[in-house]
Short mmCIF file of C-alpha atoms in Angstrom, two decimals:
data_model
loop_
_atom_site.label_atom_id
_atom_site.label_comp_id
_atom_site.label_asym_id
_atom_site.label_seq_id
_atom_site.Cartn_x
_atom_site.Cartn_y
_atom_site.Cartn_z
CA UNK Z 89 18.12 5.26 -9.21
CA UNK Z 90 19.76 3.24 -11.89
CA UNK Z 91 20.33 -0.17 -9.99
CA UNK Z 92 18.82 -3.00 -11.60
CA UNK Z 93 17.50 -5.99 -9.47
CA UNK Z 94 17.41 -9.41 -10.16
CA UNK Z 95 18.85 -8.56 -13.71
CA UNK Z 96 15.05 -6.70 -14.72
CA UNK Z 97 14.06 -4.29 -12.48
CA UNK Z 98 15.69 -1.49 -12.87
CA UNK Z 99 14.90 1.73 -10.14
CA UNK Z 100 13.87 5.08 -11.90
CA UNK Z 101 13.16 6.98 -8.63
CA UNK Z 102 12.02 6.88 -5.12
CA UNK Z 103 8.10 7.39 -4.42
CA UNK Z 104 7.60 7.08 -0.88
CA UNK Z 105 9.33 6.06 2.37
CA UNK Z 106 7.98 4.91 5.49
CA UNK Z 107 9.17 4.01 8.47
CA UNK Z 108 10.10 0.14 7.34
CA UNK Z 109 9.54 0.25 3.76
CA UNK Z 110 11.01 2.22 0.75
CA UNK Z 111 9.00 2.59 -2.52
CA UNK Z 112 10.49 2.66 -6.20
CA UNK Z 113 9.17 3.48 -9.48
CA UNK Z 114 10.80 0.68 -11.57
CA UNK Z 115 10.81 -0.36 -15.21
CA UNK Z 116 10.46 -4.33 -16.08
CA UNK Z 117 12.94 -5.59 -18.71
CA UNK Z 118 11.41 -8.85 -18.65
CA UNK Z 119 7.85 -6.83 -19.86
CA UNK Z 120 9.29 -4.54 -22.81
CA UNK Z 121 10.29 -2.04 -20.42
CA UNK Z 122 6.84 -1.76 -18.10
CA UNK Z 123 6.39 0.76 -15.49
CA UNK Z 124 6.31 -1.16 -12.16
CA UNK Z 125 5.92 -0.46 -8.50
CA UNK Z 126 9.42 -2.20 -6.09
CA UNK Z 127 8.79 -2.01 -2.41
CA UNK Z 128 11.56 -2.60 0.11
CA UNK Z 129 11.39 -4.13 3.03
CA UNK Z 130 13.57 -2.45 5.55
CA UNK Z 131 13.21 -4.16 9.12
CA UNK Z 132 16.30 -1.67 10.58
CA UNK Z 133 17.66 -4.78 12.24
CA UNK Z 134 20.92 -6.33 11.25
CA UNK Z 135 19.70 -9.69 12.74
CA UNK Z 136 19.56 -12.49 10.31
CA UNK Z 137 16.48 -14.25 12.57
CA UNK Z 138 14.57 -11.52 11.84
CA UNK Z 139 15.12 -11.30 8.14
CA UNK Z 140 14.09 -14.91 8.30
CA UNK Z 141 11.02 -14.82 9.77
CA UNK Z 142 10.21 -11.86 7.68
CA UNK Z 143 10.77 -13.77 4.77
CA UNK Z 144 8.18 -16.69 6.12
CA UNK Z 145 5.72 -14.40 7.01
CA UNK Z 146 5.71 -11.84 3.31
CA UNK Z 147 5.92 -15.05 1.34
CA UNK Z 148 2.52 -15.83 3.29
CA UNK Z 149 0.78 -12.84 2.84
CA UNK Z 150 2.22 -12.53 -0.41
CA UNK Z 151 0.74 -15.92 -1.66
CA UNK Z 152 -2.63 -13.98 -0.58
CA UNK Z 153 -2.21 -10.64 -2.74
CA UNK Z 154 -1.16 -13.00 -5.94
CA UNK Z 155 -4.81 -14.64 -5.83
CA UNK Z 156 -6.17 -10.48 -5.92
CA UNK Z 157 -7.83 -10.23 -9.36
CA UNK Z 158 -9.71 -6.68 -9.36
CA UNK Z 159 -9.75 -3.98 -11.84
CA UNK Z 160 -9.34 -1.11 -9.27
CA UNK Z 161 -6.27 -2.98 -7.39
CA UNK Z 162 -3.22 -3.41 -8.78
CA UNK Z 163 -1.65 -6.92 -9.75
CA UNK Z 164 1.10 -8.28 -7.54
CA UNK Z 165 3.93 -9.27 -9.78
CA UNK Z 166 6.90 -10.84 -7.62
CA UNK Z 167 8.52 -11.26 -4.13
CA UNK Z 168 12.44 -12.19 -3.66
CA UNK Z 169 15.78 -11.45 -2.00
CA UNK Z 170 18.80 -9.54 -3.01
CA UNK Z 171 21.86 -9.17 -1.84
CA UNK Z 172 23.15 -5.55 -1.63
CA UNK Z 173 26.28 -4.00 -0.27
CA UNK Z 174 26.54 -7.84 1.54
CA UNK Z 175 23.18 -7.87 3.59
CA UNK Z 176 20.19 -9.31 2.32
CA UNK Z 177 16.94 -6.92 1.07
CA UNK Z 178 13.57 -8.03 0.59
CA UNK Z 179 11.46 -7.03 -2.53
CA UNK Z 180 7.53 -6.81 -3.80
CA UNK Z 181 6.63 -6.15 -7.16
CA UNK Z 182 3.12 -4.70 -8.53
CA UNK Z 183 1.87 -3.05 -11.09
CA UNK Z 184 1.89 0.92 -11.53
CA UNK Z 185 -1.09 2.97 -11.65
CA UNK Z 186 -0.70 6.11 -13.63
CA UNK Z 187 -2.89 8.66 -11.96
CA UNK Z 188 -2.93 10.94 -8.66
CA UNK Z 189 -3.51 10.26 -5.03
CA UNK Z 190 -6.72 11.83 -3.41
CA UNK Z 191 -4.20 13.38 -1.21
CA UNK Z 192 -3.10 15.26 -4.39
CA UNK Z 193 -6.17 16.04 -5.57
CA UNK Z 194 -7.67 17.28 -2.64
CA UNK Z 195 -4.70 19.82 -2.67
CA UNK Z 196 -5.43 20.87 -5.74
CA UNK Z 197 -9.50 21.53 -5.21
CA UNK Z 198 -8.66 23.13 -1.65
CA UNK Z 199 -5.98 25.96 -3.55
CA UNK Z 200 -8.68 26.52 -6.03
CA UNK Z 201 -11.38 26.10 -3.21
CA UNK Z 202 -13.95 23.77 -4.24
CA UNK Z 203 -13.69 20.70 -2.66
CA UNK Z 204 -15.54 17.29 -3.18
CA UNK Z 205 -19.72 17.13 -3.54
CA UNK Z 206 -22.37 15.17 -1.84
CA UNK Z 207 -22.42 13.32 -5.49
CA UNK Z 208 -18.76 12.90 -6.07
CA UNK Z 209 -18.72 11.19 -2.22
CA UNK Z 210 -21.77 9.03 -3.13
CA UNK Z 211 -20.21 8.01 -6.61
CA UNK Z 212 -16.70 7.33 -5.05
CA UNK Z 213 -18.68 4.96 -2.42
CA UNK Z 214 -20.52 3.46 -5.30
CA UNK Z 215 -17.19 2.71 -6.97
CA UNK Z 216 -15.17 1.52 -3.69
CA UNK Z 217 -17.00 -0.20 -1.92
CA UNK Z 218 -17.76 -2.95 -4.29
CA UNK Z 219 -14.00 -3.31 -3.83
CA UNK Z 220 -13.81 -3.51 -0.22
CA UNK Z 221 -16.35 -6.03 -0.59
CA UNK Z 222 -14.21 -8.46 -2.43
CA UNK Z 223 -11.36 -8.54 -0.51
CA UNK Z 224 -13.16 -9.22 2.47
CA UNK Z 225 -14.92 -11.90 0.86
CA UNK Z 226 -11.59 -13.41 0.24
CA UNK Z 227 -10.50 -12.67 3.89
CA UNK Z 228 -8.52 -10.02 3.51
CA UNK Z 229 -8.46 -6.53 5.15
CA UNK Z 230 -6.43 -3.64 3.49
CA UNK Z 231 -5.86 -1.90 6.68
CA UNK Z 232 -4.00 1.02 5.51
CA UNK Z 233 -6.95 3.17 3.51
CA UNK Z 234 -6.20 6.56 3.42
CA UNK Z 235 -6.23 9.40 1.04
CA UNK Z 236 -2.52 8.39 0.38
CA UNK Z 237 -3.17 4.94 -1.20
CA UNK Z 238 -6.36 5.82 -3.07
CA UNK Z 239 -5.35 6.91 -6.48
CA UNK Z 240 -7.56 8.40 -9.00
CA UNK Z 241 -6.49 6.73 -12.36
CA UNK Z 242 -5.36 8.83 -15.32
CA UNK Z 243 -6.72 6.32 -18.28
CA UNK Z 244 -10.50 6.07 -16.95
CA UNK Z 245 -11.03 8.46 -13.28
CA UNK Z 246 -11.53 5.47 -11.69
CA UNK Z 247 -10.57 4.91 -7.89
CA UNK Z 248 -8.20 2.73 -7.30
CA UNK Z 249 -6.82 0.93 -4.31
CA UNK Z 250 -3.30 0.73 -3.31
CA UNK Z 251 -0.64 -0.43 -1.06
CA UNK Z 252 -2.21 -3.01 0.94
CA UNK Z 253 -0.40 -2.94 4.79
CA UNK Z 254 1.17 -5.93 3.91
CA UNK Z 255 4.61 -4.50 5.68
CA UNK Z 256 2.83 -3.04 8.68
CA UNK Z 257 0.96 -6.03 8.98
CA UNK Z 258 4.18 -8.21 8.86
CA UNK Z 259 5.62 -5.89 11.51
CA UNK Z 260 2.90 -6.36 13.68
CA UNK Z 261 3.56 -10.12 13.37
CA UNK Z 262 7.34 -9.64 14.31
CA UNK Z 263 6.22 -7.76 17.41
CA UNK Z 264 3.75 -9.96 18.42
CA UNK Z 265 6.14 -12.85 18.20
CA UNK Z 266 8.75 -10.64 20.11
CA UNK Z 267 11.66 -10.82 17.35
CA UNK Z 268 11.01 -7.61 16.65
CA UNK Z 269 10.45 -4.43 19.36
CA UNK Z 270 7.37 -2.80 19.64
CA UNK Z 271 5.79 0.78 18.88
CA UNK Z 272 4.90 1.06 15.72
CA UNK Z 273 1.56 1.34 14.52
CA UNK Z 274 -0.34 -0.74 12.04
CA UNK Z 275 -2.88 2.08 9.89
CA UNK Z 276 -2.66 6.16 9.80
CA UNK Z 277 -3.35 7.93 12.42
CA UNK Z 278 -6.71 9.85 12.45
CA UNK Z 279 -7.72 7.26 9.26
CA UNK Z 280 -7.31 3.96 11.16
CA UNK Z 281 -9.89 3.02 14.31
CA UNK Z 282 -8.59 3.43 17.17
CA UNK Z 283 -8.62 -0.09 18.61
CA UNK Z 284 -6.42 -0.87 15.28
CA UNK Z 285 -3.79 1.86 16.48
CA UNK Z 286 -3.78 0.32 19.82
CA UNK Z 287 -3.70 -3.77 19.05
CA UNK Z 288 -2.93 -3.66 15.52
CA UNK Z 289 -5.75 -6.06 14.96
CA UNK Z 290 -8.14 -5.00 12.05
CA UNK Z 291 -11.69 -6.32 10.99
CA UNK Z 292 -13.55 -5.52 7.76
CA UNK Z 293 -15.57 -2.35 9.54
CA UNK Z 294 -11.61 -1.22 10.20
CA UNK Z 295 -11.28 -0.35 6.60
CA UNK Z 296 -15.15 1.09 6.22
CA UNK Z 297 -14.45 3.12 8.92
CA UNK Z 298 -11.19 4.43 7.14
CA UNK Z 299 -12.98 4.74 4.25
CA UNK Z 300 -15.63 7.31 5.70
CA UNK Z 301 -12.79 9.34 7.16
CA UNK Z 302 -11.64 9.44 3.66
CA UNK Z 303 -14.86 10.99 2.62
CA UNK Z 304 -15.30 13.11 5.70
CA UNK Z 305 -11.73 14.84 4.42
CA UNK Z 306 -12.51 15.16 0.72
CA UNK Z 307 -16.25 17.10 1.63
CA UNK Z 308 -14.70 19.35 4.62
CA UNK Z 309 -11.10 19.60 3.51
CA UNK Z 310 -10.38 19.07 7.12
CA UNK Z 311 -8.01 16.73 8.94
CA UNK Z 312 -9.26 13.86 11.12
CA UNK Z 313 -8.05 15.54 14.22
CA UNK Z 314 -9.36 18.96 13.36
#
C-alpha cells in the first residue's frame, strides 16, 4: 500500500493473489483520483529471458483486451514495466467494478439459506451470454469463468465479467515454449473442462461449460466436486 507506479498509480490495498499474479486496488492520478484495478505479473523466476518473453507475449494479448468494448467487461487501461527493489515488474491496468463477486453473494444467500432461482439462473444466462458471445466473435476465450471473476455490479445488478486469464494464458505459453517449467494449470479446478486442465488449450464451449458450472453452484450451493 502507498507505492505509486509510474508516477500515477498509486496501491490502496491488495485484492487477490494467485499463484503468478498479485492484484491491487489502485487510484489513477492521471484520472482525478479514479479507482483502478493493477495486476502484477510475478513469473517467480529471476531470469531476465523469461521476463522478456513475457513481456512479448502480454503486450500481445494485451493489444487484444484494448480492442474489448462491452458494458459488462471492464476497460483495459495500460501495460508497462517498473523497476522495483532493482528487478523489473510487469503491470496491467483496468478499470474497477464496484460491486460483489458471486462467490460473495452466494455466501451470503447460503447463511441466510435461500440460494439462487430457476429465474435468477435464466436471467443471469440472458445477461451473460450475450457477452460470451462477443468475445468469441472477436476470437477471444476468457478461460478463467468462475464465481470468483463474475461480479454483480453495485450501480445497476448487472453481471459483469472479470479477469480475463490473460496471465495463465501467458504461462501456458512460457511452458509450452519450455522457458518456463510446467504444472500449473490454465482455469479453476471443478469450473474449467477437463481437457483445459490437462492441455491448457480452451475453445469457446470451454467457457459455456464454465459458465453452467457457475449456475449449477448458485441453484445447489454445492461445489463442483461435491
Amino acid at each position: 500500500p502507498e507505492t505509486v507506479l509510474q508516477n500515477r498509480y498509486r496501491l490502496l490495498k491488495l485484492v487477490a493473489e494467485g499463484g503468478f499474479a498479485q492484484t491491487y486496488l489502485a487510484e489513477d492520478r492521471g484520472r482525478f483520483g479514479e479507482r483502478c484495478v493493477v495486476k502484477e505479473f510475478c513469473p517467480n523466476s529471476s531470469d531476465a529471458t523469461v521476463f522478456e518473453k513475457a513481456q512479448e507475449l502480454f503486450q500481445r494479448e494485451a493489444q487484444t483486451l484494448y480492442k474489448l468494448e462491452h458494458p459488462q467487461i471492464p476497460k483495459f487501461r495500460a501495460l508497462f514495466t517498473e523497476t522495483l527493489d532493482q528487478e523489473k515488474r510487469l503491470f496491467l491496468v483496468q478499470d474497477y467494478v464496484e460491486g460483489q463477486t458471486y462467490r460473495a453473494v452466494l455466501r451470503q444467500r447460503s447463511q441466510s439459506g435461500k440460494l439462487f432461482s430457476e429465474s435468477e439462473i435464466r436471467q443471469l444466462l440472458n445477461q451473460l451470454l450475450p457477452v460470451l458471445s462477443y468475445i468469441h466473435g472477436l476470437g477471444l476465450i476468457h478461460r478463467d469463468l468462475s464465481l470468483e471473476n463474475l461480479i454483480l455490479r453495485t450501480a445497476d445488478q448487472t453481471p459483469v465479467l472479470i479477469d480475463f486469464g490473460v496471465v495463465k494464458t501467458v504461462v501456458t505459453q512460457l511452458q509450452q515454449t519450455r522457458v518456463m517449467p510446467s504444472g500449473t494449470a490454465v482455469g479453476k479446478f471443478g469450473f474449467a473442462p477437463i481437457e483445459q486442465l490437462q492441455s491448457g488449450r480452451a475453445y469457446p464451449s470451454s467457457d459455456l461449460y464454465s459458465l453452467a458450472v457457475c449456475c449449477l453452484v448458485l441453484l445447489t450451493g454445492r461445489e463442483p466436486a461435491q
